Amino acid sequence: MGEKRRSTSKTLGKNKRRKGPHLPNSILKTIANEKRPLNSDEEDDEIDSDDAIVDLYEYEEGVPEEESRKNNRYDPVVNYNYELPEDFEDENVESDDDDEGGNSDNEEGEGDDVVRHTRMLQAVTGMPSAAFDGESKRKPVLFTEAYPESEFNPTRDVLEGKGLLTIDELMAPIEGKPGFNELEKRISRMQKDAQAVVHAPLPKPERERLERKAVKGLVDKEFNKWVHMVKRNREAPTVYFNQNVSLGYSTVGAIASEFQPRTDFEKKMASVLNDNELGEAHDEDGAKLLELNEVSVEDQIKYRDHIAKMRSLLFRHELKSKRIKKIKSKTYHRLKGKDLKKSAMGALMDPEMAKEEAMKQEARRVEERMTLKHKNTGKWAKRMISRGLNVKYDGTRAAISEQLQINATLSRKMNSTNDGSSSDESDDEEELNDGSDQDTPSKLIAKAREKTLKTVEDDEVPNSGLLSLPFMARAMKKKNEEAIEGGKRALEEYEEWENSGGEENPKKTAVVSGRRVFGATAKVEAPKESRKDSDNFYDNSDSDNDTEGIENNDLGAVRDTASPARNTGAITETEKFDDDVENPASKTTFDVALFASGSWKKMKGCQNAETKKKLKKHVPYSKGQDKKESRDDESEDSESEAEEMVDGILTSASKETYEIPSQAELIQRAFAGDDVVDEFEKEKQEVLNQEVPEPEKPVLVPGWGQWTNIQKKRGLPSWMVREHEDAKKKRTLDLKTRKDARLRHVIISEKVDKKVEKLHTTTLPFPYTSKEVFEHSMRMPIGPEFNPATIVGSLNRPEVVKRAGVIIKPLKFEEANPNEKVDDEHPRSNQKQNPKKGGKTGKGQSKGKSKQKTKA
Amino acid sequence: MKIKTLSRSVDEYTRERSQDLQRVFHNFDPSLRPMEKAVEYKRALTAAKLEKIFARPFVGAMDGHRDGVSCMAKNPNYLKGIFSASMDGDIRLWDISSRRTVCQFPGHQGAVRGLTVSTDGNVLVSCGTDCTVRLWKVPRPTLEDSSVSSENFIEPAAEYVWKNAFWAVDHQFEGDLFATAGAQLEIWNHNRASPVQSFQWGTDSVISVRFNPGEPDILATSASDRSITIYDLRMSSAARRIIMMTKTNSIAWNPMEPMNLTAANEDGSCYSFDGRKMDEAKCVHKDHVSAVMDIDFSPTGREFVTGSYDRSVRIFPYNGGHSREIYHTKRMQRVFCVKYSCDATYVLSGSDDTNLRLWKAKASEQLGVILPREQKKHEYNEAVKNRYKHLPEVKRIVRHRHLPKPIYKALGIIRTVNDSKRRKEDRRRAHSAPGTIVTKPLRQRRIIKEVE
């Protein structure tokens, strides 16, 4: 606009100079209008090119008033400071300028043209210009004046010389008049508004592009608002789609309330049910029923008390039974059981029945006693025992013992029935005591006394063998003294006991039975313990019982080495012993053997049972006549070694110059002959050969190339040799690159195990970024056997939880909740990584690590 | 002196209710169970094998059309209803559970190319090559549907004739607008005989249109000038457009991620785009060996199903490059349309052999009522298989699919072609100055440009 304005002012300036014939304005206007469409296209160009044109003639007439714009007929341009925007283009701006000013420009340009045209015509035709007057008549004078120029209507030049009329100038005359301020304000507002100028609409594609740009931004914003929800969904270890599903009616009442009677029957029922009278009747009746239901306070209290009593009784009973249950005494329980049985029997049966029962039992007892059917007196049992099959076979032994058991139970029943009938337990017990206790302990004690006396009397020390060693002798002496002392004391006690009548010594004569006898006698004979050697040496004809006791004592010395199971089979063994132990010499060796075996045990940490065996075996060895046989038996290394040791001790005992070898020496001697290092090297070589096999030597296939001598002369073909060389080189290289190539004492196998191979992944799986993370994710099992029931569900939960048959609606928008807690505690959350994120980064990494083996 | 005693509280092993399971006490000390990993690996292997054994995806076929099935529409409000239309102008409503036609909608003169149902499930919109848009009132589902086989016919509620043939139609989610694709994109209202809005960008015809389920005013179209365009109805203007190397046959928006859409392309791949950044695909889903004809997202948003011209249906994870599953039968021809059922349990495909086929979305899934313990067992099997899926043996079993011979061969050829291309590229790069040959990543390779 400003530019236009400028151009207008320029033309104005020109017009001042250019003076043509003064035509009436109306005529001029019509001319201008006619002329206009001819060359309205080039108007803009001409506007600019005007300056260059030199005017040929000047017309004295002044500028019309409207051109100078002093008469306010046209829109005033108030703002000269306006500037176009940077990107403003006006190349093909259509003429939207409808004010006359633009037209005036055109007219001016046209005027020039016309002039030139006439001149050209004159020049060409040589005719006077009047000839073309018809055209020149349409010469444009653009603006007409309402009034001729006069002193009342002066031109700008007249007034000011130069300078333009401004609004302020216009306003000046009315300053101070009423309404002036208002007008001024309006004008200033207009000035401001003038800045918002409507531009020409852009071309359509351009416009659309801009539109799309805006829409794009808006759509992106729309999409962006979903980001938090999408992110949450993606990161969630599990997405649930079956929430908030209403399955219709939830209660029977809800269903019933919807019920509508349809059939006649239903309608009838409904009419009855909804009948008012009926309802009232029911209400009244209901009240009556309530009255009937009433309970008196006394009754209630009584009932409550009764219940309380029963409860307390129950409680007391429970307590009592608990207390009774706690009692550990077997006797008590036995008696109690008996009582119970009796009472139960009594309660169940009348006395006659009880008597009958007793009779039956008695009969059975009698039968048992008569036949002795179960006392191993049968043919079979006898045969078994005579042949010793009961010892050999477990089954037989069990059967025999079972029979004995039956016998025992039957006899016990007899007792019980006896008790029940006669009730003279004390007598029975006394009898028992008389039968078993009285004779055996007293006899035993008497014998013990005799022995003690003997021991005390003879006090000899053997003068050969191990026992003749000075320290042994010393120890023996000391022991003997103690034993004698003890023996004397025992004798005194015995005399006291005899004096008092034998009966009054219950301490020593504790109830004993079966094999316990040995233990008891051992206790009694404890003081005589040391006497064993001397006693046995010189008492060749020991009575059976006595010897047994003593032997047991002997063994008691080595009891820590002997197994406790020995107690059971001890009798037979010791009996065998007795057979062997006949001369004092053999006895000595026996003891030595014991000692030796003890020491042996210390050295080797041998088993107890073994010691026992040895003990058995050394005895015959010590005997001259049995020597060879036993030698044959003892072919085993350890035992022969033990034997040597025994021998060594024995011999050293005789020589008295035995040097104990040092520890290192012993070890050296023990491991003499095995070269561990060499063996290992061999082994390693073997492994190497297996894993990196040596290349086969090239051989000529017989028959090939041998029909001439050429082949033989040449030897192997060169490629074969080369191949062989290469293989050899490769082998050496492989051997060098092995992990254990420089480690002399280590074999690291590099053999690939195919079975293990299938438990490895060849590459790092996709979402994982490091081997450690992957392995960590596989570390903990997820099964219900390995995890508490509370977390198994969450460990195994699938990524999507949905239910078949439930329609899943698309995502609904929710505002982001800033207080929302992200559940990090989920056990699988660290396993799963964001797949989208990983999709971009993870791929390259996993490719890069493709060489790496990852253990599953 | 400290005395150690055994103490057992009754509460620990007493059930609260008689229905409760007895508590079993385990010692979870791993040192007591050194073989747990081996045990789980074995279980994973077994689970993978069992999955293969129980993989029976085909549920049934729906026979009735007399021409190839061109399009389908699922009723968003009723699980059992599925609409299908064929090339001879026949439209049918099927009852999935009984796999029978409930009713027919006769009227179209030419092929029906587009079918859609309003969100409330009351109005069915169809359009086709006979230049008409027809609106039908969907019959309310009754109990007799499945029992009575009498086929009833329904008259169109409205019929609007327009200037050009139509290629596709889609209904707005929870609104009353629908869009048709033809010579241009047009937006219709149920009650107006002419479109309320129309969009044209370029001169090529639009071949598919899909509304965004999350943002009801945004829709995407694909045109025969190989472009994909996103429009916003509120602004009545397009927002973005990309030109690809090949035509996009169908588009599906992710219902759980409103900014993401996946395009089924003519080149046999699907491209997942972020609607905000279309110059590069987020993921390229390759596996089909021929043009992908149709695509539909699972309502869970985690996977989508595609039907292809290579006579197969595939299921892809939304972020995975390769398909999880391929379905095919001997008699199934070119697949023109696929749909995922509204409960994400079934997949439907309509093919050129005039049949609709119903498949399970998870081939080995157990249908019917599952007891909680059974469910737990299934979950455990799935979890353990998922954990050991990277190990070669499990992977082999899980990934193995039997392919029809043509597809298998085509895959081989494609592989060869790709290999040779890559080789050539490598050589070219090796023999030229470094940096002069730039290879675009796969995600951008098929996209020519984004139009401003």
mmCIF file of C-alpha atoms in Angstrom, chain A residues 5 20 36 66 141 162 173 189 206 229 245 275 277 281 307 324 445 497 596 603 611 614 757 812 817 835:
data_model
loop_
_atom_site.group_PDB
_atom_site.id
_atom_site.type_symbol
_atom_site.label_atom_id
_atom_site.label_comp_id
_atom_site.label_asym_id
_atom_site.label_seq_id
_atom_site.Cartn_x
_atom_site.Cartn_y
_atom_site.Cartn_z
ATOM 1 C CA ARG A 5 1.024 5.441 -2.250
ATOM 2 C CA GLY A 20 -2.525 19.186 -21.285
ATOM 3 C CA ARG A 36 -8.726 1.232 -19.414
ATOM 4 C CA GLU A 66 -8.961 15.349 -5.921
ATOM 5 C CA VAL A 141 -7.418 13.656 -17.666
ATOM 6 C CA LYS A 162 5.390 21.091 -0.569
ATOM 7 C CA PRO A 173 -9.483 23.609 12.714
ATOM 8 C CA ARG A 189 -8.128 3.667 17.168
ATOM 9 C CA GLU A 206 -0.099 -23.471 -0.332
ATOM 10 C CA MET A 229 -1.431 -44.925 29.274
ATOM 11 C CA VAL A 245 -17.570 -57.441 33.930
ATOM 12 C CA ASP A 275 -53.523 -60.926 48.619
ATOM 13 C CA GLU A 277 -56.084 -60.285 53.596
ATOM 14 C CA ALA A 281 -53.735 -63.010 58.504
ATOM 15 C CA ILE A 307 -24.712 -76.820 80.039
ATOM 16 C CA ILE A 324 -2.993 -90.214 83.391
ATOM 17 C CA ILE A 445 29.646 -115.516 95.377
ATOM 18 C CA TRP A 497 27.053 -111.316 104.299
ATOM 19 C CA ALA A 596 49.142 -105.693 69.366
ATOM 20 C CA MET A 603 47.843 -96.836 63.852
ATOM 21 C CA THR A 611 39.954 -106.264 65.515
ATOM 22 C CA LYS A 614 42.136 -110.566 64.306
ATOM 23 C CA GLU A 757 25.510 -78.098 24.193
ATOM 24 C CA LYS A 812 -10.619 -45.375 27.311
ATOM 25 C CA ASN A 817 -2.481 -39.683 37.834
ATOM 26 C CA PRO A 835 10.318 -54.754 23.945
#
